[in-house]
Coordinates of C-alpha atoms and ligand atoms in Angstrom, one line a residue:
X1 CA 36.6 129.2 84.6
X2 CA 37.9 125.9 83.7
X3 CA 35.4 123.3 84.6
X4 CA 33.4 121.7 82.2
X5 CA 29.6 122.0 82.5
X6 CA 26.9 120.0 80.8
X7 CA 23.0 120.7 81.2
X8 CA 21.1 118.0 80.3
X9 CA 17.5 119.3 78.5
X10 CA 17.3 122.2 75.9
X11 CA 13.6 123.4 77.3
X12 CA 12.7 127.0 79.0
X13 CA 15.2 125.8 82.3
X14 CA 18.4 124.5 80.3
X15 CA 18.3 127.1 77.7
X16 CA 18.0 129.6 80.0
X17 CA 21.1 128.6 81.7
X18 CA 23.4 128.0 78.8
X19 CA 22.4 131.4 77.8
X20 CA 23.5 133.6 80.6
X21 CA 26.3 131.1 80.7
X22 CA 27.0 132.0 77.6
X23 CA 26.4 135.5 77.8
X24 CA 29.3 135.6 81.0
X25 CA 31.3 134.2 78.7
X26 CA 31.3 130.4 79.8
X27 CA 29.5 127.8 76.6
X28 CA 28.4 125.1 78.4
X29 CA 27.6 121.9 76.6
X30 CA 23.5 121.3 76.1
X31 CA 22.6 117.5 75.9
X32 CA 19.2 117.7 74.4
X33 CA 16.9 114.4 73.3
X34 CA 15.2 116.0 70.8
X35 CA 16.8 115.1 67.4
X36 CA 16.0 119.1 66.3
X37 CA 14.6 122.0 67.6
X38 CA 11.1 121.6 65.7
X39 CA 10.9 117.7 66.5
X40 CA 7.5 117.7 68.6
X41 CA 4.8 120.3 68.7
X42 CA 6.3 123.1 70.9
X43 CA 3.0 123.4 73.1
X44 CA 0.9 126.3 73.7
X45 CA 1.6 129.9 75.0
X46 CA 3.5 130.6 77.9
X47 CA 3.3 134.0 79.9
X48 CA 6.5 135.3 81.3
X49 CA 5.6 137.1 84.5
X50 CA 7.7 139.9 85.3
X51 CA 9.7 138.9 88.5
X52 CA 10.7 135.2 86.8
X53 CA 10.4 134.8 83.3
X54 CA 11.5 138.1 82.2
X55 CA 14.0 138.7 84.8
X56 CA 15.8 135.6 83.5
X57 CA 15.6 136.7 79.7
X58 CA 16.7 140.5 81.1
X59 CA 19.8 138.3 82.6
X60 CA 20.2 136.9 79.3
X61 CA 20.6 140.0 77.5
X62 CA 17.0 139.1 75.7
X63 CA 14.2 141.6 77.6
X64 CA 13.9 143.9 74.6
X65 CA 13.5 140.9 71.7
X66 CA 11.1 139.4 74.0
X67 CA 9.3 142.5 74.3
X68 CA 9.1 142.7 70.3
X69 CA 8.1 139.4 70.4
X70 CA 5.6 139.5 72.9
X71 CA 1.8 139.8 72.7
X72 CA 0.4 141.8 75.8
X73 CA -3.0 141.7 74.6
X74 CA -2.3 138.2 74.9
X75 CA -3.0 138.7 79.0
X76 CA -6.6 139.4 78.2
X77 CA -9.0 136.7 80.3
X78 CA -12.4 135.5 79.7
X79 CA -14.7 133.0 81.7
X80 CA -17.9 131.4 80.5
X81 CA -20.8 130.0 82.6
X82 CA -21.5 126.6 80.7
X83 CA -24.3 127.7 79.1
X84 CA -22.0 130.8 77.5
X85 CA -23.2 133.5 79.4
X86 CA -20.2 135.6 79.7
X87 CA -19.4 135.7 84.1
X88 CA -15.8 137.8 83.8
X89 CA -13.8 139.6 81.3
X90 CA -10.9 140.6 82.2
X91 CA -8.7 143.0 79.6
X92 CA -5.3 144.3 80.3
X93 CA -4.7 148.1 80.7
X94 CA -2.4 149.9 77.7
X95 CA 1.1 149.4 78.2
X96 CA 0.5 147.0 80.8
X97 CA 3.9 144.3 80.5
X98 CA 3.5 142.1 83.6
X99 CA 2.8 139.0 82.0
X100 CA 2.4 139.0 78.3
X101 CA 2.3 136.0 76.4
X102 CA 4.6 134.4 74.0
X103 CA 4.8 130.8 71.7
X104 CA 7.0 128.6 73.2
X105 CA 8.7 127.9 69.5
X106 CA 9.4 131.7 69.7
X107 CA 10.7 131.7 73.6
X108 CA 12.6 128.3 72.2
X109 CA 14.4 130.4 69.5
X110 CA 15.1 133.3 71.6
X111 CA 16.9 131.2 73.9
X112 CA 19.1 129.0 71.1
X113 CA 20.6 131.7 69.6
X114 CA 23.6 130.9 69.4
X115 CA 24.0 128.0 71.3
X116 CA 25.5 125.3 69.7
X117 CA 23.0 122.7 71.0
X118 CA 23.9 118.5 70.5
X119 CA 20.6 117.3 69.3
X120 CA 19.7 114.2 69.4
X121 CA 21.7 112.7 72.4
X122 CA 19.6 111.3 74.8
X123 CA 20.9 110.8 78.4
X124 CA 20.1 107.5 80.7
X125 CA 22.1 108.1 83.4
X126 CA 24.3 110.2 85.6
X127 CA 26.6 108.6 88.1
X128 CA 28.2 111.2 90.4
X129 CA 31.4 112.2 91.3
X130 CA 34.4 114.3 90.4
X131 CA 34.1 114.3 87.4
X132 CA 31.0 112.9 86.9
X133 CA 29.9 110.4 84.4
X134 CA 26.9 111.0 82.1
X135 CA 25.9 107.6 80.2
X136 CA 24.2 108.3 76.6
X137 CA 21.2 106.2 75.1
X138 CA 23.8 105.1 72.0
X139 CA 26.0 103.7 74.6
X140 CA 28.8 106.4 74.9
X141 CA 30.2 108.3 78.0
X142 CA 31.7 111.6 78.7
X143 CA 32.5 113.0 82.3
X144 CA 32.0 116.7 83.6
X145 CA 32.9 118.4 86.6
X146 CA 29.0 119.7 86.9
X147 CA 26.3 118.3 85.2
X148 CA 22.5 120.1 85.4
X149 CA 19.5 118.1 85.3
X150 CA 17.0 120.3 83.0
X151 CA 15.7 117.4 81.7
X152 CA 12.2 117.9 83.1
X153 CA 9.2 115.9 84.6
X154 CA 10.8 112.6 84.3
X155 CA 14.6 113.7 84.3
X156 CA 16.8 110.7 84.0
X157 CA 19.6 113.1 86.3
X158 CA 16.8 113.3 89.0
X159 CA 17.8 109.2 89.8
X160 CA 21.3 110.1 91.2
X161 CA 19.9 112.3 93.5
X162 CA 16.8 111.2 94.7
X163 CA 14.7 108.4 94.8
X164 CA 11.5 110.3 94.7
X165 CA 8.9 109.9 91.6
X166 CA 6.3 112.0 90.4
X167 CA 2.5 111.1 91.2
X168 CA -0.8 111.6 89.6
X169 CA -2.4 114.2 90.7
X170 CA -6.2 113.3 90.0
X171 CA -6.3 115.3 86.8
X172 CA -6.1 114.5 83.4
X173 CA -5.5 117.8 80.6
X174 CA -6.5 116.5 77.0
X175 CA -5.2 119.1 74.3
X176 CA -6.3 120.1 70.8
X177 CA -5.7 123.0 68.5
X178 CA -7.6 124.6 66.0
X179 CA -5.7 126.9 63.0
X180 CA -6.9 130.0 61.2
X181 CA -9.7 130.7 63.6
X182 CA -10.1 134.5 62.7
X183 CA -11.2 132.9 58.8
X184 CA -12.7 129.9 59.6
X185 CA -14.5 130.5 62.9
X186 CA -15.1 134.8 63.1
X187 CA -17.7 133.8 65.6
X188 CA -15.2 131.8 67.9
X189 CA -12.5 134.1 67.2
X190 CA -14.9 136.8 68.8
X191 CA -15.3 134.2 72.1
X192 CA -11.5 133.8 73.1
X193 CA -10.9 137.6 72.3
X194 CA -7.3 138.6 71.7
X195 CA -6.0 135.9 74.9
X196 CA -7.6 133.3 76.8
X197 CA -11.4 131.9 77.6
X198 CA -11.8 129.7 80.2
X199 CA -15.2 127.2 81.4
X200 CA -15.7 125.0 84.4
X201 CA -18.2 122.7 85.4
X202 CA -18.2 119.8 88.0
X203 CA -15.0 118.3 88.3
X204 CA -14.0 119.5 84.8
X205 CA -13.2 122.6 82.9
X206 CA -11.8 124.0 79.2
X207 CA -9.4 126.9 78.4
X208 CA -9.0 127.9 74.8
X209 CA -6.1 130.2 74.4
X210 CA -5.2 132.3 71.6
X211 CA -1.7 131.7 70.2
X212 CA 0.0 133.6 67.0
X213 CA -1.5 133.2 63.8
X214 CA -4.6 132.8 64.2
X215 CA -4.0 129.4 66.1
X216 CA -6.1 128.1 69.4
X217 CA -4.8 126.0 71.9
X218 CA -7.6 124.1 73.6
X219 CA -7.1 122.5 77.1
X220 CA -9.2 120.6 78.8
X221 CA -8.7 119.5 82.7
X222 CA -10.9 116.9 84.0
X223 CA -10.7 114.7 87.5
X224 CA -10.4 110.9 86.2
X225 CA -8.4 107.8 87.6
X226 CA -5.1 107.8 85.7
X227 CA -5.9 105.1 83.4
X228 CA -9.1 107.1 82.2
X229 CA -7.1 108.0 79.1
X230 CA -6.2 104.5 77.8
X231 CA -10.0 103.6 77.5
X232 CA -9.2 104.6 74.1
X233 CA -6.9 104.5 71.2
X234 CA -4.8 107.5 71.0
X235 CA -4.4 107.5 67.7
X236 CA -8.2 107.2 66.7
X237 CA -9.1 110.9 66.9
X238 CA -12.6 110.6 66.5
X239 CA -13.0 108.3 69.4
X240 CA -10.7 110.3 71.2
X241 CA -13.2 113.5 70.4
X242 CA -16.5 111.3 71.2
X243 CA -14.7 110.4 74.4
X244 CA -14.1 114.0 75.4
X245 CA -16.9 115.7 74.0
X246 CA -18.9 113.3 76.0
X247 CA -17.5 115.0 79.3
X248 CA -19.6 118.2 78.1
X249 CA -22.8 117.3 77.5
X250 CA -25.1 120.2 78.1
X251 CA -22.5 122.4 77.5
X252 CA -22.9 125.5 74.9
X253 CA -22.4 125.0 71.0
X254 CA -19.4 127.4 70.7
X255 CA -17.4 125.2 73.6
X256 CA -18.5 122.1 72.2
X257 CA -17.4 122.9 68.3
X258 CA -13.5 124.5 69.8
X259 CA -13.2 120.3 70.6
X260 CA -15.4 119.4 67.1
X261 CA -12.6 121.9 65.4
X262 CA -9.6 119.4 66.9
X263 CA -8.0 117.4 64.7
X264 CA -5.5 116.1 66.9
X265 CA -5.7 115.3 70.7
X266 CA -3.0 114.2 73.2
X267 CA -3.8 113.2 77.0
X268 CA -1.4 114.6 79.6
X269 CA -1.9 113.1 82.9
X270 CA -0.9 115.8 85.3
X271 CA 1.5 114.4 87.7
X272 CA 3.7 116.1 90.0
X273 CA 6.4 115.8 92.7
X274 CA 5.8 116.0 96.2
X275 CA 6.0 119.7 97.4
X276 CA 8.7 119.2 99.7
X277 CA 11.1 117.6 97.3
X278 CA 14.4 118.2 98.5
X279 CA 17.9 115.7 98.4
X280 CA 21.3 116.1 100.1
X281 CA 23.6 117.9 98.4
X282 CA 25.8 115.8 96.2
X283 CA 28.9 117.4 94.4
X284 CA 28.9 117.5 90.7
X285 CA 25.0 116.9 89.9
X286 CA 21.9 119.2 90.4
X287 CA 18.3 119.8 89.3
X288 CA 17.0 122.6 87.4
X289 CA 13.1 123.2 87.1
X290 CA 10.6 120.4 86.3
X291 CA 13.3 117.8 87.1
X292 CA 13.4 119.4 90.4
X293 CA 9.9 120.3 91.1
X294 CA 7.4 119.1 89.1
X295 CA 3.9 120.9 90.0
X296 CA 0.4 121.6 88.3
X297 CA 0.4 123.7 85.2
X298 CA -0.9 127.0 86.4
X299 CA 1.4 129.0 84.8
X300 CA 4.1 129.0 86.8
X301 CA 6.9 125.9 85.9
X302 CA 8.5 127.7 82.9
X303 CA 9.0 130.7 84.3
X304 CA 10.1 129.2 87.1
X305 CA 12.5 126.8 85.4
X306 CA 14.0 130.2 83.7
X307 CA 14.3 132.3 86.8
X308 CA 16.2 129.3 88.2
X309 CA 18.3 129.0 85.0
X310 CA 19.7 132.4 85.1
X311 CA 20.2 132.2 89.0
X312 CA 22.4 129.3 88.4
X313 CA 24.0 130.4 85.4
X314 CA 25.0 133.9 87.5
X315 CA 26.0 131.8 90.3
X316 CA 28.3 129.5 89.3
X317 CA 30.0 132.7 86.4
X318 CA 30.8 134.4 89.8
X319 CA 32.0 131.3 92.1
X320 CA 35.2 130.8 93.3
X321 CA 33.8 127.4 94.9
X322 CA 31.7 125.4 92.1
X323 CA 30.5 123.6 94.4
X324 CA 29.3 126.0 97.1
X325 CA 27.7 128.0 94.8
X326 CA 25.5 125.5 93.6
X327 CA 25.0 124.1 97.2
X328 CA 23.8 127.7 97.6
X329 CA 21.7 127.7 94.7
X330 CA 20.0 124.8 96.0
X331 CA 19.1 126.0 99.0
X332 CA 17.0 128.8 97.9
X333 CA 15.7 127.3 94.8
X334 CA 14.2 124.6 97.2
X335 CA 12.5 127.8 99.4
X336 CA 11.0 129.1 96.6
X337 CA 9.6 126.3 94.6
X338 CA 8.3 125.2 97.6
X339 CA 6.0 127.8 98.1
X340 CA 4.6 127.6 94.4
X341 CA 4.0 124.1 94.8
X342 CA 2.1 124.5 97.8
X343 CA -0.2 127.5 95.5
X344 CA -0.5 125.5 92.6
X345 CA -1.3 122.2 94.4
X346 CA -3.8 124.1 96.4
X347 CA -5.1 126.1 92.8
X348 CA -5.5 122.8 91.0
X349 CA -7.7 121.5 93.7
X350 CA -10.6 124.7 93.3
X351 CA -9.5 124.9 89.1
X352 CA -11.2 121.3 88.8
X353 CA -13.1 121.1 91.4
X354 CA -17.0 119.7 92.6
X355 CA -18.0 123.2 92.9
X356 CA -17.0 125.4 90.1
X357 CA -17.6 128.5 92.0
X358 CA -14.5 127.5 93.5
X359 CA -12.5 128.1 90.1
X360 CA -14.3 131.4 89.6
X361 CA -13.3 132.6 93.1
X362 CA -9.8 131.9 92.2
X363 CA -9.7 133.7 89.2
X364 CA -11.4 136.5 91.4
X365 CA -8.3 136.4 93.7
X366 CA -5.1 136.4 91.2
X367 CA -7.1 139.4 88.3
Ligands
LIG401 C1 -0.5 122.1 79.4 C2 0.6 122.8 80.1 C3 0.5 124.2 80.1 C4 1.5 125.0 80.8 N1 1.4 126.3 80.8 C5 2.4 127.1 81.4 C6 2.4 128.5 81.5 O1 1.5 129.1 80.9 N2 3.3 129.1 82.1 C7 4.4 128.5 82.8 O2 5.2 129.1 83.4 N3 4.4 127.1 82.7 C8 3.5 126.4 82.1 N4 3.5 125.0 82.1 C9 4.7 124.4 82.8 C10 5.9 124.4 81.9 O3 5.6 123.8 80.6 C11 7.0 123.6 82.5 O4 7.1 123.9 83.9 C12 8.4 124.0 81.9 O5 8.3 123.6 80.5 C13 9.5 123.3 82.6 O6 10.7 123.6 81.9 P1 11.9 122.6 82.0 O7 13.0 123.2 81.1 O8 12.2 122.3 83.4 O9 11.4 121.2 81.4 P2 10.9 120.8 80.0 O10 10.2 122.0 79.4 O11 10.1 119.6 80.2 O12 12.2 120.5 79.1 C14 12.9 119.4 79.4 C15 13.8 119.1 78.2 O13 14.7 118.0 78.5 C16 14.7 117.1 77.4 N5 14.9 115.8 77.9 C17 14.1 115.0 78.6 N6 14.7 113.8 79.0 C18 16.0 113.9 78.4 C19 17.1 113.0 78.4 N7 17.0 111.8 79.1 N8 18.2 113.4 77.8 C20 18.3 114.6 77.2 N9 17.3 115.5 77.1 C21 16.1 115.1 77.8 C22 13.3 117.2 76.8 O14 13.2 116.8 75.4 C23 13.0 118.7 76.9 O15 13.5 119.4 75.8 C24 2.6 124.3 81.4 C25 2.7 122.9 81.3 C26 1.7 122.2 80.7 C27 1.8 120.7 80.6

C-alpha cells in the first residue's frame, strides 16, 4: 500500500487504528494535540466489553497484555439508597472477562507502543480532496490521500464533512478524585468495594469508581441549564465543592465526604450529536468515534471508537479500492452507532431522572 494515511487524535479510536495499521504492516502518521502522552489527567476507568473493546485490542495483537492488565473484580457494582442503605450489589462470577476494567493511562500505553506519535501538532482544518490538505495550528500544511478524524467530541475534521454540532444534553457530570482510599478512608474503601458504587436521587446522581492504586474517581451527573456550571469560578475548589455538595443535601455522610475528599473538580457538560448523524461520502476524509458520534457516557464511546478503529484499520490493509472500503466502512459504522445512540440517549434520560427508580430499574435490566 502506497497511500499515505494520517489520523488525526491519539485517544482509544485513533490509537486503535494506527495500531492494527501498524500491526498489517502499514504506519500511518498520528496527528495528536496533546504536547505528550501524560499532558492532561487521563480520566477514569474504562471497561472494554467483550464484542468492542477487546475485539479491537485482539485485532491489535494486544488481548493477552490487556488481560494482565486488566482488573475483573473491577466489574463489581454497587447502588445506594441516599440514605446508604445498600439496594443492589452486584459482584462478578470467578473468571468472568466480559467487561473488566482498565485505566485509560494503561489502555493509552498499550495502544502507543510503538507508534511513533507527533505530539503536539494540533489540527484546524481539513479541506478535502485527492490528496487532501490538513492545515496545522502553527500554520503549516501537509496533504494525504486519507485523512481520519479521531479527534473526538469537537473534531476539527468533522467541519469538512458535516455541518452538524454537538448539543447539550440537559446534564452536567462534575468530576473529582480522591487517592490512597484503602489508607486514608478503610471505611469508604469498604463502600465502593473492589469496582463501582453508584446513588441517585431526583434529577441527580453520584458514581464513585475504584481505579488502580488505591485511587477513586468520583462522578457526579446532575440535570442543570448548560450555564449552571459557570455560576462559579472553576478554579476556586472550595466554592466549586460548596456548589456541588449543595446538590446533596440530606444525603448520607459517606457520599457527602467522597466530594469533601476532592481536591480538584472539573464540570463536563454532556453534550452529544444527534443520533442520526450521518454525511455524504466524501473521498479522502472520514470520522472515527466521538468525532462521528458523540453520545452520553454510559460506557459505551471508547469501546466503540476502538471497535471502529480496528474495523477501519482491517478494511482499508485489505482494499484494493481506498476509497470504497472506507465508503463501506461508513456505512456500517453509521448502523451501528446508531443504535447505541438511541440506548444511551434513552439510558441517560432514566440515569438522571425525576424518579430514581427509573435508574435502578435500568441497572435491573443490563446486571
Ligand atoms: C466521564 C466519562 C466517562 C466515560 N466512561 C466510559 C466508559 O466507561 N466506557 C466507554 O466505552 N466510554 C466511556 N466514555 C466515553 C469515552 O471516553 C469516549 O467515547 C472515547 O474517549 C472516544 O474516543 P475517541 O478516540 O473517539 O475520542 P477522544 O478520547 O476524545 O480522543 C480524541 C483525541 O483527539 C485529540 N484532538 C482533539 N482535537 C484535536 C485537533 N484539533 N488536532 C489534533 N488532535 C486533536 C485529543 O487531544 C484526544 O487525544 C466516558 C466519557 C466520559 C466523559
Amino acid at each position: 500500500m502506497r497511500q499515505r494515511i494520517a489520523v488525526v487524535g491519539g485517544g482509544p479510536a485513533g490509537l486503535t487504528f494506527a495500531r492494527v495499521m501498524h500491526r498489517h504492516g502499514h504506519p500511518v502518521t498520528v496527528l495528536e494535540r496533546d504536547p505528550a502522552p501524560d499532558a492532561r489527567p487521563p480520566g477514569g476507568a474504562l471497561d472494554l466489553h467483550e464484542g468492542m473493546g477487546q475485539r479491537a485490542l485482539e485485532k491489535a495483537g494486544l488481548l493477552a497484555e490487556f488481560e494482565a492488565l486488566s482488573r475483573p473484580e473491577g466489574q463489581a457494582m454497587r447502588i445506594l439508597d441516599i440514605d446508604g442503605t445498600v439496594l443492589r450489589d452486584w459482584k462478578p462470577d470467578p473468571g468472568e472477562r466480559s467487561n473488566p476494567e482498565i485505566d485509560r493511562g494503561q489502555l493509552r500505553d498499550l495502544l502507543l507502543g510503538p507508534l511513533d506519535v507527533q505530539w503536539g501538532r494540533a489540527v484546524t482544518e481539513v479541506v478535502p480532496g485527492s490528496p487532501a490538505l490538513v492545515r496545522f495550528s502553527d500554520g503549516r500544511q501537509e496533504t494525504f490521500d486519507l485523512v481520519v478524524g479521531a479527534d473526538g467530541a469537537w473534531s476539527r475534521v468533522r467541519r469538512a464533512l458535516s455541518p452538524v454540532t454537538p448539543h447539550y444534553t440537559g446534564v452536567t457530570a462534575v468530576e473529582t478524585s480522591v487517592d490512597d482510599v484503602d489508607s486514608r478512608r478503610p471505611d469508604l474503601a469498604r463502600l465502593i468495594g473492589d469496582g463501582s458504587m453508584a446513588v441517585y436521587g431526583v434529577n441527580r446522581g453520584l458514581v464513585a469508581q475504584r481505579n488502580s492504586g488505591g485511587h477513586v474517581k468520583v462522578y457526579v451527573q446532575v440535570r442543570v441549564p448548560p450555564e449552571w456550571h459557570t455560576e462559579v469560578d472553576p478554579a476556586d475548589v472550595a466554592a466549586v465543592r460548596s456548589q456541588v455538595l449543595g446538590l446533596f443535601d440530606g444525603w448520607s455522610a459517606p457520599v457527602l465526604d467522597l466530594l469533601r475528599l476532592g481536591d480538584a473538580f472539573a464540570y463536563r457538560p454532556l453534550y452529544v450529536l444527534p443520533v442520526s448523524h450521518t454525511w455524504d461520502h466524501v473521498p479522502g476524509v472520514t470520522l472515527l468515534g466521538d468525532a462521528a458520534h458523540l453520545m452520553p457516557p454510559l460506557g459505551v464511546g471508547a469501546n466503540l471508537a476502538m471497535l471502529e478503529g480496528a474495523e477501519l484499520a482491517e478494511s482499508v490493509a485489505a482494499a484494493d479500492d481506498l476509497d470504497e472500503a472506507v465508503r463501506a466502512f461508513e456505512e456500517r459504522m453509521w448502523a451501528r452507532a446508531r443504535g447505541w445512540a438511541e440506548m444511551t440517549a434513552a439510558g441517560l434520560e432514566r440515569l438522571v431522572s425525576p424518579d430514581p427508580a427509573q435508574a435502578l430499574a435500568l441497572f435491573d435490566e443490563v446486571q
